[in-house]
């Protein structure tokens, strides 16, 4: 591998920058890579689709999907050569197929088929050709910390593939003329040959885009990991520097090696001014962004408990848990939180049990099993037919208030007061479910439906009739009728109170 | 023929018509009541229900009981506007253009499966419904009173249908939902057919006319005198206005709905034998007036709500009139 020929800059990158490089590789070579993909997959796909349609089964298409690691091999082979300025023809790819396609394929198609790092590990099998224990060691080394994020990249591309396939399928369904009676919903439960063909073709079309992209990203991650581990960038830098200096002194490389070697003492106590200058250049070169990419990183780590903390809360918890931990080793202390163990235990388990019960009640309420849900007693409304029937809104002495309204010849107000009082009292005695929009007649109907027709409800019926005649028909009842209704109400209230 | 002169007469007559129709259309009392309210209010009705529930029978019975002309148009995708309204044709004998009147020249027009015809043909009914006149070759023909369009649509078979535009929907006073009769009514219906009390074809020949166009006009005049209190009118308006910014509705009802609700409430009161409207009357007719004038928001539809459930919530939330 001649690193100097690499058409991409080999520098240590973060995994996401490496994936970015992969997408750039794909964009640069999208057309030739698509040809490679089509050359190796179009015929197998066509055969399997035909088989699938004839046999009316999805198994051949599943087989095509399962063989994805095999279809990815030629694409990777093409990328790996193209990066180092060698363009393989389709003929060469077919000729070398056995060399690059078979290493590690058996494991990739069986127990490693669902490996999330497939695109990364394929590079190891295919490009390095390692086997046995050596291969395992290579994989361990390349997959060592820090993570290369190949798994996450696989998940992202997988989603991309599914969403693109779904989107394309929906688009196709919308374009199918209605005479075909092809409903999108049918796809889920009634797949005819046409549906199957559409679904398979869309998935294949999407794979034409996602598979070369996936391979390119995996390859870029692989290059990046090797750059970090094997210092490819350093190697390239030194090579370039060596060539540059060779014509002048040929001593720079020696100086670099001397610097890089961990010598306990300098060889020369007083270097010459020229040597100093070169040494400074090398240091600057190595300190440059190509070789020492500094990056800020924030990490969270567990730290030991700070025993010297002055926080009273921390002291309390420390004391609390210490007490819970060791009953027998307890020693007398002068702590301000010197609480007996039993109290702490009760406190701890009390809070725990309380939380558990609260959580249980909430869950049962959510599931509709709670006692609150079983309680069928309706909530007494505060307003009926727009009338405020809360106790505080009602007059303390109904008779006085009614007489006052009658004195002012306001029959409507007098009846309104009586109706509000009667409703407030009756709904407390005979609860029913009512809404803000319930009319007075609805209220009456609900009361009759729920509680039949006891005397107070019959009275309410008379009162509502008088109210409707006055309020809505503009035919106010006379004052005597109001007084009779009032007297009847007082009598009913007295009887109800006596019975209670 | 009976012509009511007082409100009590009008109520009796309304109940008489209702009774006659219920003898023919068994198990659809609510539908009969709503169609009659719409007829007396001078409005049109959109009837929605699956086939076989007696929609055509209802209209035929109505025509027979009220001695009104009746025409039926089966709406199909190739129906042209002139097939509905009529057109001018050249008469070679007289060498003049002659107007051929379409089936819309009647008093009760059954527009069966109205949503099967394209928008252009549906729009032919707009002028008929709103202006009660038909213009052919620039000449306007006024239609006889009373005039009512009863359009039907099937809620299930939506393939190849053209949803009615909002402007046309708004011109229907009521949208009436016709559902299967309950078990007892269906048993009664089947028994009557088996006994020979009514024929299987459910013909309406046995139906005797109860009143005529003049009687209906008198009922309408009397219903105009039904008192509607300011508070009750305000309640009706609050219900309509609430549809415009109610959660779960993307758009609400127009002012035409407010007018329709007030008018229908009056007739409902008349049918109940009252000369005044109560908040209950408003609630009774609110659903048929509003259900076709509101549109559910996308999220409400996803949640599985229907216009009926949304209106139920709305009517619960709008406060009944205050004292």
mmCIF file of C-alpha atoms in Angstrom, chain B:
data_model
loop_
_atom_site.group_PDB
_atom_site.id
_atom_site.type_symbol
_atom_site.label_atom_id
_atom_site.label_comp_id
_atom_site.label_asym_id
_atom_site.label_seq_id
_atom_site.Cartn_x
_atom_site.Cartn_y
_atom_site.Cartn_z
ATOM 1 C CA UNK B 1 -107.822 20.301 2.933
ATOM 2 C CA UNK B 2 -106.912 21.259 6.515
ATOM 3 C CA UNK B 3 -105.269 24.609 6.948
ATOM 4 C CA UNK B 4 -104.129 25.613 10.423
ATOM 5 C CA UNK B 5 -105.118 28.992 11.726
ATOM 6 C CA UNK B 6 -103.716 28.824 15.244
ATOM 7 C CA UNK B 7 -100.513 27.517 16.672
ATOM 8 C CA UNK B 8 -102.366 24.653 18.322
ATOM 9 C CA UNK B 9 -103.827 23.691 14.920
ATOM 10 C CA UNK B 10 -100.382 23.833 13.396
ATOM 11 C CA UNK B 11 -98.997 21.580 16.114
ATOM 12 C CA UNK B 12 -101.845 19.123 15.626
ATOM 13 C CA UNK B 13 -101.317 19.113 11.885
ATOM 14 C CA UNK B 14 -97.552 18.638 12.275
ATOM 15 C CA UNK B 15 -98.107 15.736 14.614
ATOM 16 C CA UNK B 16 -100.665 14.299 12.225
ATOM 17 C CA UNK B 17 -98.228 14.386 9.312
ATOM 18 C CA UNK B 18 -95.563 12.897 11.531
ATOM 19 C CA UNK B 19 -97.912 10.108 12.568
ATOM 20 C CA UNK B 20 -98.802 9.311 8.959
ATOM 21 C CA UNK B 21 -95.183 9.155 7.870
ATOM 22 C CA UNK B 22 -94.244 7.005 10.825
ATOM 23 C CA UNK B 23 -96.858 4.494 9.702
ATOM 24 C CA UNK B 24 -94.967 4.054 6.456
ATOM 25 C CA UNK B 25 -91.405 4.614 7.500
ATOM 26 C CA UNK B 26 -91.148 2.374 10.517
ATOM 27 C CA UNK B 27 -88.484 2.921 13.150
ATOM 28 C CA UNK B 28 -87.240 6.275 11.867
ATOM 29 C CA UNK B 29 -89.110 8.725 14.091
ATOM 30 C CA UNK B 30 -86.171 11.050 14.550
ATOM 31 C CA UNK B 31 -85.523 11.169 10.802
ATOM 32 C CA UNK B 32 -89.176 11.916 10.070
ATOM 33 C CA UNK B 33 -89.221 14.686 12.686
ATOM 34 C CA UNK B 34 -86.051 16.294 11.352
ATOM 35 C CA UNK B 35 -87.189 16.168 7.719
ATOM 36 C CA UNK B 36 -90.525 17.716 8.638
ATOM 37 C CA UNK B 37 -88.838 20.482 10.646
ATOM 38 C CA UNK B 38 -86.642 21.232 7.647
ATOM 39 C CA UNK B 39 -89.665 21.265 5.322
ATOM 40 C CA UNK B 40 -91.633 23.661 7.529
ATOM 41 C CA UNK B 41 -88.518 25.809 8.017
ATOM 42 C CA UNK B 42 -88.167 26.055 4.245
ATOM 43 C CA UNK B 43 -84.798 24.333 4.162
ATOM 44 C CA UNK B 44 -83.178 21.464 2.325
ATOM 45 C CA UNK B 45 -81.959 18.204 3.769
ATOM 46 C CA UNK B 46 -78.924 16.054 3.170
ATOM 47 C CA UNK B 47 -79.688 12.496 4.225
ATOM 48 C CA UNK B 48 -76.807 10.164 4.942
ATOM 49 C CA UNK B 49 -77.317 6.472 5.390
ATOM 50 C CA UNK B 50 -76.606 3.098 3.904
ATOM 51 C CA UNK B 51 -78.912 1.862 1.143
ATOM 52 C CA UNK B 52 -82.143 0.116 2.047
ATOM 53 C CA UNK B 53 -83.257 2.277 4.935
ATOM 54 C CA UNK B 54 -86.160 3.938 3.167
ATOM 55 C CA UNK B 55 -84.784 7.243 1.991
ATOM 56 C CA UNK B 56 -86.742 7.166 -1.275
ATOM 57 C CA UNK B 57 -89.802 5.902 0.538
ATOM 58 C CA UNK B 58 -89.601 8.825 2.925
ATOM 59 C CA UNK B 59 -89.632 11.358 0.106
ATOM 60 C CA UNK B 60 -92.405 9.620 -1.753
ATOM 61 C CA UNK B 61 -94.478 9.413 1.413
ATOM 62 C CA UNK B 62 -93.839 13.058 2.086
ATOM 63 C CA UNK B 63 -95.003 13.988 -1.396
ATOM 64 C CA UNK B 64 -98.110 11.878 -1.035
ATOM 65 C CA UNK B 65 -99.009 13.057 2.476
ATOM 66 C CA UNK B 66 -98.578 16.706 1.545
ATOM 67 C CA UNK B 67 -99.835 16.508 -2.028
ATOM 68 C CA UNK B 68 -96.578 17.842 -3.397
ATOM 69 C CA UNK B 69 -94.934 17.107 -6.729
ATOM 70 C CA UNK B 70 -92.070 14.725 -6.443
ATOM 71 C CA UNK B 71 -89.142 14.002 -8.774
ATOM 72 C CA UNK B 72 -86.129 11.817 -8.351
ATOM 73 C CA UNK B 73 -82.726 12.139 -9.994
ATOM 74 C CA UNK B 74 -80.146 9.404 -9.707
ATOM 75 C CA UNK B 75 -76.824 11.216 -9.701
ATOM 76 C CA UNK B 76 -74.150 9.492 -11.763
ATOM 77 C CA UNK B 77 -70.645 10.551 -12.852
ATOM 78 C CA UNK B 78 -71.870 11.376 -16.373
ATOM 79 C CA UNK B 79 -74.882 13.435 -15.295
ATOM 80 C CA UNK B 80 -74.814 16.912 -16.816
ATOM 81 C CA UNK B 81 -76.130 20.122 -15.214
ATOM 82 C CA UNK B 82 -78.762 20.424 -17.957
ATOM 83 C CA UNK B 83 -80.015 16.944 -17.050
ATOM 84 C CA UNK B 84 -80.964 18.461 -13.689
ATOM 85 C CA UNK B 85 -82.228 21.903 -14.573
ATOM 86 C CA UNK B 86 -83.348 21.524 -18.188
ATOM 87 C CA UNK B 87 -82.219 23.187 -21.378
ATOM 88 C CA UNK B 88 -83.327 25.017 -24.525
ATOM 89 C CA UNK B 89 -83.767 22.894 -27.613
ATOM 90 C CA UNK B 90 -84.495 23.872 -31.178
ATOM 91 C CA UNK B 91 -87.932 22.834 -32.395
ATOM 92 C CA UNK B 92 -87.751 22.286 -36.111
ATOM 93 C CA UNK B 93 -91.514 22.414 -36.519
ATOM 94 C CA UNK B 94 -91.991 25.816 -34.967
ATOM 95 C CA UNK B 95 -88.476 26.903 -35.940
ATOM 96 C CA UNK B 96 -88.029 28.253 -32.437
ATOM 97 C CA UNK B 97 -86.121 27.347 -29.305
ATOM 98 C CA UNK B 98 -88.218 25.516 -26.775
ATOM 99 C CA UNK B 99 -87.408 25.127 -23.091
ATOM 100 C CA UNK B 100 -87.332 21.555 -21.880
ATOM 101 C CA UNK B 101 -87.739 21.649 -18.128
ATOM 102 C CA UNK B 102 -85.565 19.296 -16.138
ATOM 103 C CA UNK B 103 -86.570 17.202 -13.135
ATOM 104 C CA UNK B 104 -85.605 20.059 -10.794
ATOM 105 C CA UNK B 105 -88.929 21.690 -11.729
ATOM 106 C CA UNK B 106 -90.887 20.124 -8.921
ATOM 107 C CA UNK B 107 -91.607 20.653 -5.230
ATOM 108 C CA UNK B 108 -89.806 17.726 -3.630
ATOM 109 C CA UNK B 109 -86.619 16.790 -5.412
ATOM 110 C CA UNK B 110 -84.824 13.634 -4.379
ATOM 111 C CA UNK B 111 -81.182 13.931 -5.462
ATOM 112 C CA UNK B 112 -80.166 10.340 -4.920
ATOM 113 C CA UNK B 113 -76.481 9.738 -4.236
ATOM 114 C CA UNK B 114 -75.651 13.361 -4.958
ATOM 115 C CA UNK B 115 -71.939 12.818 -4.403
ATOM 116 C CA UNK B 116 -71.713 10.488 -7.423
ATOM 117 C CA UNK B 117 -71.926 13.457 -9.794
ATOM 118 C CA UNK B 118 -68.989 15.802 -10.432
ATOM 119 C CA UNK B 119 -68.828 19.267 -8.909
ATOM 120 C CA UNK B 120 -70.202 20.966 -12.038
ATOM 121 C CA UNK B 121 -73.465 19.047 -11.843
ATOM 122 C CA UNK B 122 -73.681 19.426 -8.072
ATOM 123 C CA UNK B 123 -73.277 23.168 -8.546
ATOM 124 C CA UNK B 124 -76.332 23.192 -10.802
ATOM 125 C CA UNK B 125 -78.354 22.752 -7.648
ATOM 126 C CA UNK B 126 -76.839 25.809 -5.930
ATOM 127 C CA UNK B 127 -79.128 28.315 -7.619
ATOM 128 C CA UNK B 128 -82.104 26.013 -7.238
ATOM 129 C CA UNK B 129 -81.519 25.606 -3.510
ATOM 130 C CA UNK B 130 -80.662 29.172 -2.651
ATOM 131 C CA UNK B 131 -82.717 31.286 -5.059
ATOM 132 C CA UNK B 132 -85.484 28.746 -5.677
ATOM 133 C CA UNK B 133 -85.308 29.559 -9.346
ATOM 134 C CA UNK B 134 -83.729 28.006 -12.416
ATOM 135 C CA UNK B 135 -82.109 30.039 -15.158
ATOM 136 C CA UNK B 136 -82.139 28.553 -18.647
ATOM 137 C CA UNK B 137 -80.706 30.531 -21.526
ATOM 138 C CA UNK B 138 -80.764 33.687 -19.416
ATOM 139 C CA UNK B 139 -84.402 33.304 -18.466
ATOM 140 C CA UNK B 140 -85.178 32.751 -14.771
ATOM 141 C CA UNK B 141 -88.013 30.407 -13.829
ATOM 142 C CA UNK B 142 -89.302 30.674 -10.282
ATOM 143 C CA UNK B 143 -90.117 27.387 -8.631
ATOM 144 C CA UNK B 144 -93.327 26.555 -6.836
ATOM 145 C CA UNK B 145 -93.444 26.838 -3.055
ATOM 146 C CA UNK B 146 -92.782 24.852 -1.008
ATOM 147 C CA UNK B 147 -89.597 23.624 -2.585
ATOM 148 C CA UNK B 148 -87.257 21.180 -0.947
ATOM 149 C CA UNK B 149 -84.195 19.263 -2.089
ATOM 150 C CA UNK B 150 -83.575 16.008 -0.304
ATOM 151 C CA UNK B 151 -80.141 14.785 -1.268
ATOM 152 C CA UNK B 152 -78.829 11.437 -0.168
ATOM 153 C CA UNK B 153 -75.347 10.069 0.147
ATOM 154 C CA UNK B 154 -73.944 6.754 1.192
ATOM 155 C CA UNK B 155 -71.316 6.973 3.955
ATOM 156 C CA UNK B 156 -69.661 3.650 3.099
ATOM 157 C CA UNK B 157 -69.014 3.394 -0.616
ATOM 158 C CA UNK B 158 -66.714 6.337 -1.224
ATOM 159 C CA UNK B 159 -64.982 4.994 -4.320
ATOM 160 C CA UNK B 160 -65.429 7.347 -7.272
ATOM 161 C CA UNK B 161 -67.420 9.947 -5.372
ATOM 162 C CA UNK B 162 -67.056 13.712 -5.346
ATOM 163 C CA UNK B 163 -67.343 15.223 -1.862
ATOM 164 C CA UNK B 164 -69.830 18.080 -1.764
ATOM 165 C CA UNK B 165 -68.187 21.516 -1.703
ATOM 166 C CA UNK B 166 -68.546 23.594 1.475
ATOM 167 C CA UNK B 167 -70.728 26.167 -0.290
ATOM 168 C CA UNK B 168 -73.239 23.523 -1.230
ATOM 169 C CA UNK B 169 -73.156 21.783 2.142
ATOM 170 C CA UNK B 170 -73.894 25.100 3.809
ATOM 171 C CA UNK B 171 -77.111 25.378 1.801
ATOM 172 C CA UNK B 172 -78.579 22.300 3.422
ATOM 173 C CA UNK B 173 -80.493 23.248 6.541
ATOM 174 C CA UNK B 174 -80.070 19.801 8.082
ATOM 175 C CA UNK B 175 -77.893 16.820 7.636
ATOM 176 C CA UNK B 176 -79.965 13.887 8.793
ATOM 177 C CA UNK B 177 -78.394 10.583 9.697
ATOM 178 C CA UNK B 178 -80.578 7.619 8.913
ATOM 179 C CA UNK B 179 -79.608 4.449 10.715
ATOM 180 C CA UNK B 180 -80.935 0.930 11.004
ATOM 181 C CA UNK B 181 -84.213 0.634 12.926
ATOM 182 C CA UNK B 182 -83.961 -0.985 16.330
ATOM 183 C CA UNK B 183 -84.837 -4.629 16.829
ATOM 184 C CA UNK B 184 -88.434 -4.069 17.884
ATOM 185 C CA UNK B 185 -89.192 -1.743 14.963
ATOM 186 C CA UNK B 186 -87.567 -4.049 12.457
ATOM 187 C CA UNK B 187 -89.613 -6.965 13.816
ATOM 188 C CA UNK B 188 -92.770 -4.883 13.453
ATOM 189 C CA UNK B 189 -91.839 -3.952 9.884
ATOM 190 C CA UNK B 190 -91.193 -7.551 8.865
ATOM 191 C CA UNK B 191 -94.410 -8.733 10.522
ATOM 192 C CA UNK B 192 -96.421 -6.060 8.708
ATOM 193 C CA UNK B 193 -95.012 -7.146 5.376
ATOM 194 C CA UNK B 194 -95.651 -10.820 6.158
ATOM 195 C CA UNK B 195 -99.218 -10.095 7.320
ATOM 196 C CA UNK B 196 -99.876 -8.156 4.168
ATOM 197 C CA UNK B 197 -100.612 -5.016 6.184
ATOM 198 C CA UNK B 198 -98.113 -3.281 3.966
ATOM 199 C CA UNK B 199 -96.739 -4.532 0.695
ATOM 200 C CA UNK B 200 -93.129 -5.632 0.330
ATOM 201 C CA UNK B 201 -92.575 -2.871 -2.167
ATOM 202 C CA UNK B 202 -93.657 -0.444 0.589
ATOM 203 C CA UNK B 203 -95.752 1.604 -1.794
ATOM 204 C CA UNK B 204 -97.369 4.759 -0.561
ATOM 205 C CA UNK B 205 -100.622 4.494 -2.458
ATOM 206 C CA UNK B 206 -102.513 3.749 0.729
ATOM 207 C CA UNK B 207 -101.333 7.001 2.271
ATOM 208 C CA UNK B 208 -104.007 9.666 2.379
ATOM 209 C CA UNK B 209 -103.030 13.328 1.994
ATOM 210 C CA UNK B 210 -103.024 15.210 5.284
ATOM 211 C CA UNK B 211 -102.493 18.706 4.019
ATOM 212 C CA UNK B 212 -101.240 20.534 0.958
ATOM 213 C CA UNK B 213 -98.878 23.328 -0.006
ATOM 214 C CA UNK B 214 -101.204 25.949 1.439
ATOM 215 C CA UNK B 215 -101.362 24.090 4.757
ATOM 216 C CA UNK B 216 -97.590 23.921 4.869
ATOM 217 C CA UNK B 217 -97.332 27.618 4.100
ATOM 218 C CA UNK B 218 -99.717 28.374 6.955
ATOM 219 C CA UNK B 219 -97.639 26.256 9.313
ATOM 220 C CA UNK B 220 -94.529 28.142 8.276
ATOM 221 C CA UNK B 221 -96.227 31.475 8.868
ATOM 222 C CA UNK B 222 -97.354 30.352 12.301
ATOM 223 C CA UNK B 223 -93.880 29.091 13.176
ATOM 224 C CA UNK B 224 -92.544 32.559 12.408
ATOM 225 C CA UNK B 225 -94.580 33.800 15.322
ATOM 226 C CA UNK B 226 -92.952 31.478 17.846
ATOM 227 C CA UNK B 227 -91.222 33.563 20.498
ATOM 228 C CA UNK B 228 -87.490 33.238 20.935
ATOM 229 C CA UNK B 229 -86.117 34.949 24.024
ATOM 230 C CA UNK B 230 -82.934 37.021 23.695
ATOM 231 C CA UNK B 231 -81.105 34.714 26.088
ATOM 232 C CA UNK B 232 -82.121 31.655 24.074
ATOM 233 C CA UNK B 233 -81.145 33.311 20.817
ATOM 234 C CA UNK B 234 -77.824 34.241 22.365
ATOM 235 C CA UNK B 235 -77.399 30.606 23.388
ATOM 236 C CA UNK B 236 -77.960 29.475 19.789
ATOM 237 C CA UNK B 237 -75.406 31.990 18.558
ATOM 238 C CA UNK B 238 -72.889 30.960 21.199
ATOM 239 C CA UNK B 239 -73.177 27.356 20.068
ATOM 240 C CA UNK B 240 -72.526 28.276 16.436
ATOM 241 C CA UNK B 241 -69.703 30.639 17.319
ATOM 242 C CA UNK B 242 -68.102 28.017 19.556
ATOM 243 C CA UNK B 243 -67.613 25.778 16.514
ATOM 244 C CA UNK B 244 -65.242 28.349 15.049
ATOM 245 C CA UNK B 245 -62.559 28.024 17.707
ATOM 246 C CA UNK B 246 -63.304 24.697 19.291
ATOM 247 C CA UNK B 247 -60.494 22.224 19.856
ATOM 248 C CA UNK B 248 -60.765 19.367 17.412
ATOM 249 C CA UNK B 249 -62.462 21.432 14.710
ATOM 250 C CA UNK B 250 -60.477 22.944 11.869
ATOM 251 C CA UNK B 251 -63.317 25.132 10.726
ATOM 252 C CA UNK B 252 -66.709 25.972 12.085
ATOM 253 C CA UNK B 253 -70.131 27.000 10.938
ATOM 254 C CA UNK B 254 -71.044 30.152 9.025
ATOM 255 C CA UNK B 255 -73.656 32.789 10.009
ATOM 256 C CA UNK B 256 -76.043 30.875 7.763
ATOM 257 C CA UNK B 257 -75.892 28.166 10.425
ATOM 258 C CA UNK B 258 -76.938 30.662 13.115
ATOM 259 C CA UNK B 259 -79.997 31.609 11.062
ATOM 260 C CA UNK B 260 -80.754 27.957 10.375
ATOM 261 C CA UNK B 261 -80.468 27.069 14.054
ATOM 262 C CA UNK B 262 -82.813 29.825 15.145
ATOM 263 C CA UNK B 263 -85.371 28.996 12.450
ATOM 264 C CA UNK B 264 -85.280 25.273 13.105
ATOM 265 C CA UNK B 265 -85.562 25.842 16.880
ATOM 266 C CA UNK B 266 -88.804 27.729 16.319
ATOM 267 C CA UNK B 267 -90.301 24.918 14.262
ATOM 268 C CA UNK B 268 -89.110 22.379 16.814
ATOM 269 C CA UNK B 269 -90.987 24.354 19.489
ATOM 270 C CA UNK B 270 -94.067 24.357 17.274
ATOM 271 C CA UNK B 271 -93.870 20.590 16.905
ATOM 272 C CA UNK B 272 -93.683 20.360 20.707
ATOM 273 C CA UNK B 273 -96.802 22.463 20.970
ATOM 274 C CA UNK B 274 -95.171 25.562 22.394
ATOM 275 C CA UNK B 275 -95.281 29.136 21.182
ATOM 276 C CA UNK B 276 -91.844 29.845 22.592
ATOM 277 C CA UNK B 277 -88.413 28.345 22.192
ATOM 278 C CA UNK B 278 -86.544 26.785 25.109
ATOM 279 C CA UNK B 279 -82.820 26.033 25.269
ATOM 280 C CA UNK B 280 -83.787 22.387 24.874
ATOM 281 C CA UNK B 281 -85.273 23.098 21.455
ATOM 282 C CA UNK B 282 -81.981 24.661 20.397
ATOM 283 C CA UNK B 283 -80.061 21.637 21.604
ATOM 284 C CA UNK B 284 -82.439 19.265 19.825
ATOM 285 C CA UNK B 285 -81.790 20.764 16.404
ATOM 286 C CA UNK B 286 -78.166 21.819 16.910
ATOM 287 C CA UNK B 287 -76.690 18.530 15.742
ATOM 288 C CA UNK B 288 -78.515 18.247 12.374
ATOM 289 C CA UNK B 289 -77.861 21.942 11.718
ATOM 290 C CA UNK B 290 -74.159 21.779 12.492
ATOM 291 C CA UNK B 291 -72.863 18.307 11.718
ATOM 292 C CA UNK B 292 -72.248 18.998 8.018
ATOM 293 C CA UNK B 293 -70.986 22.535 8.579
ATOM 294 C CA UNK B 294 -68.019 21.652 10.764
ATOM 295 C CA UNK B 295 -64.778 20.016 9.795
ATOM 296 C CA UNK B 296 -62.677 17.949 12.148
ATOM 297 C CA UNK B 297 -59.018 18.825 12.517
ATOM 298 C CA UNK B 298 -56.477 16.257 11.377
ATOM 299 C CA UNK B 299 -55.461 15.297 14.908
ATOM 300 C CA UNK B 300 -59.081 14.827 15.977
ATOM 301 C CA UNK B 301 -59.660 12.546 13.009
ATOM 302 C CA UNK B 302 -56.575 10.552 13.897
ATOM 303 C CA UNK B 303 -57.889 10.203 17.435
ATOM 304 C CA UNK B 304 -61.003 8.643 15.940
ATOM 305 C CA UNK B 305 -63.389 11.487 16.737
ATOM 306 C CA UNK B 306 -66.451 12.091 14.593
ATOM 307 C CA UNK B 307 -68.467 15.277 14.050
ATOM 308 C CA UNK B 308 -71.055 13.761 16.370
ATOM 309 C CA UNK B 309 -68.640 13.304 19.272
ATOM 310 C CA UNK B 310 -67.163 16.756 18.718
ATOM 311 C CA UNK B 311 -70.616 18.340 18.729
ATOM 312 C CA UNK B 312 -71.502 16.352 21.841
ATOM 313 C CA UNK B 313 -68.511 17.816 23.642
ATOM 314 C CA UNK B 314 -69.291 21.285 22.347
ATOM 315 C CA UNK B 315 -72.892 21.173 23.524
ATOM 316 C CA UNK B 316 -71.736 20.024 26.938
ATOM 317 C CA UNK B 317 -69.295 22.899 27.202
ATOM 318 C CA UNK B 318 -71.363 25.816 25.938
ATOM 319 C CA UNK B 319 -73.196 27.108 28.983
ATOM 320 C CA UNK B 320 -76.949 26.990 28.851
ATOM 321 C CA UNK B 321 -78.587 30.427 29.016
ATOM 322 C CA UNK B 322 -78.362 32.357 32.243
ATOM 323 C CA UNK B 323 -81.331 33.683 34.114
#
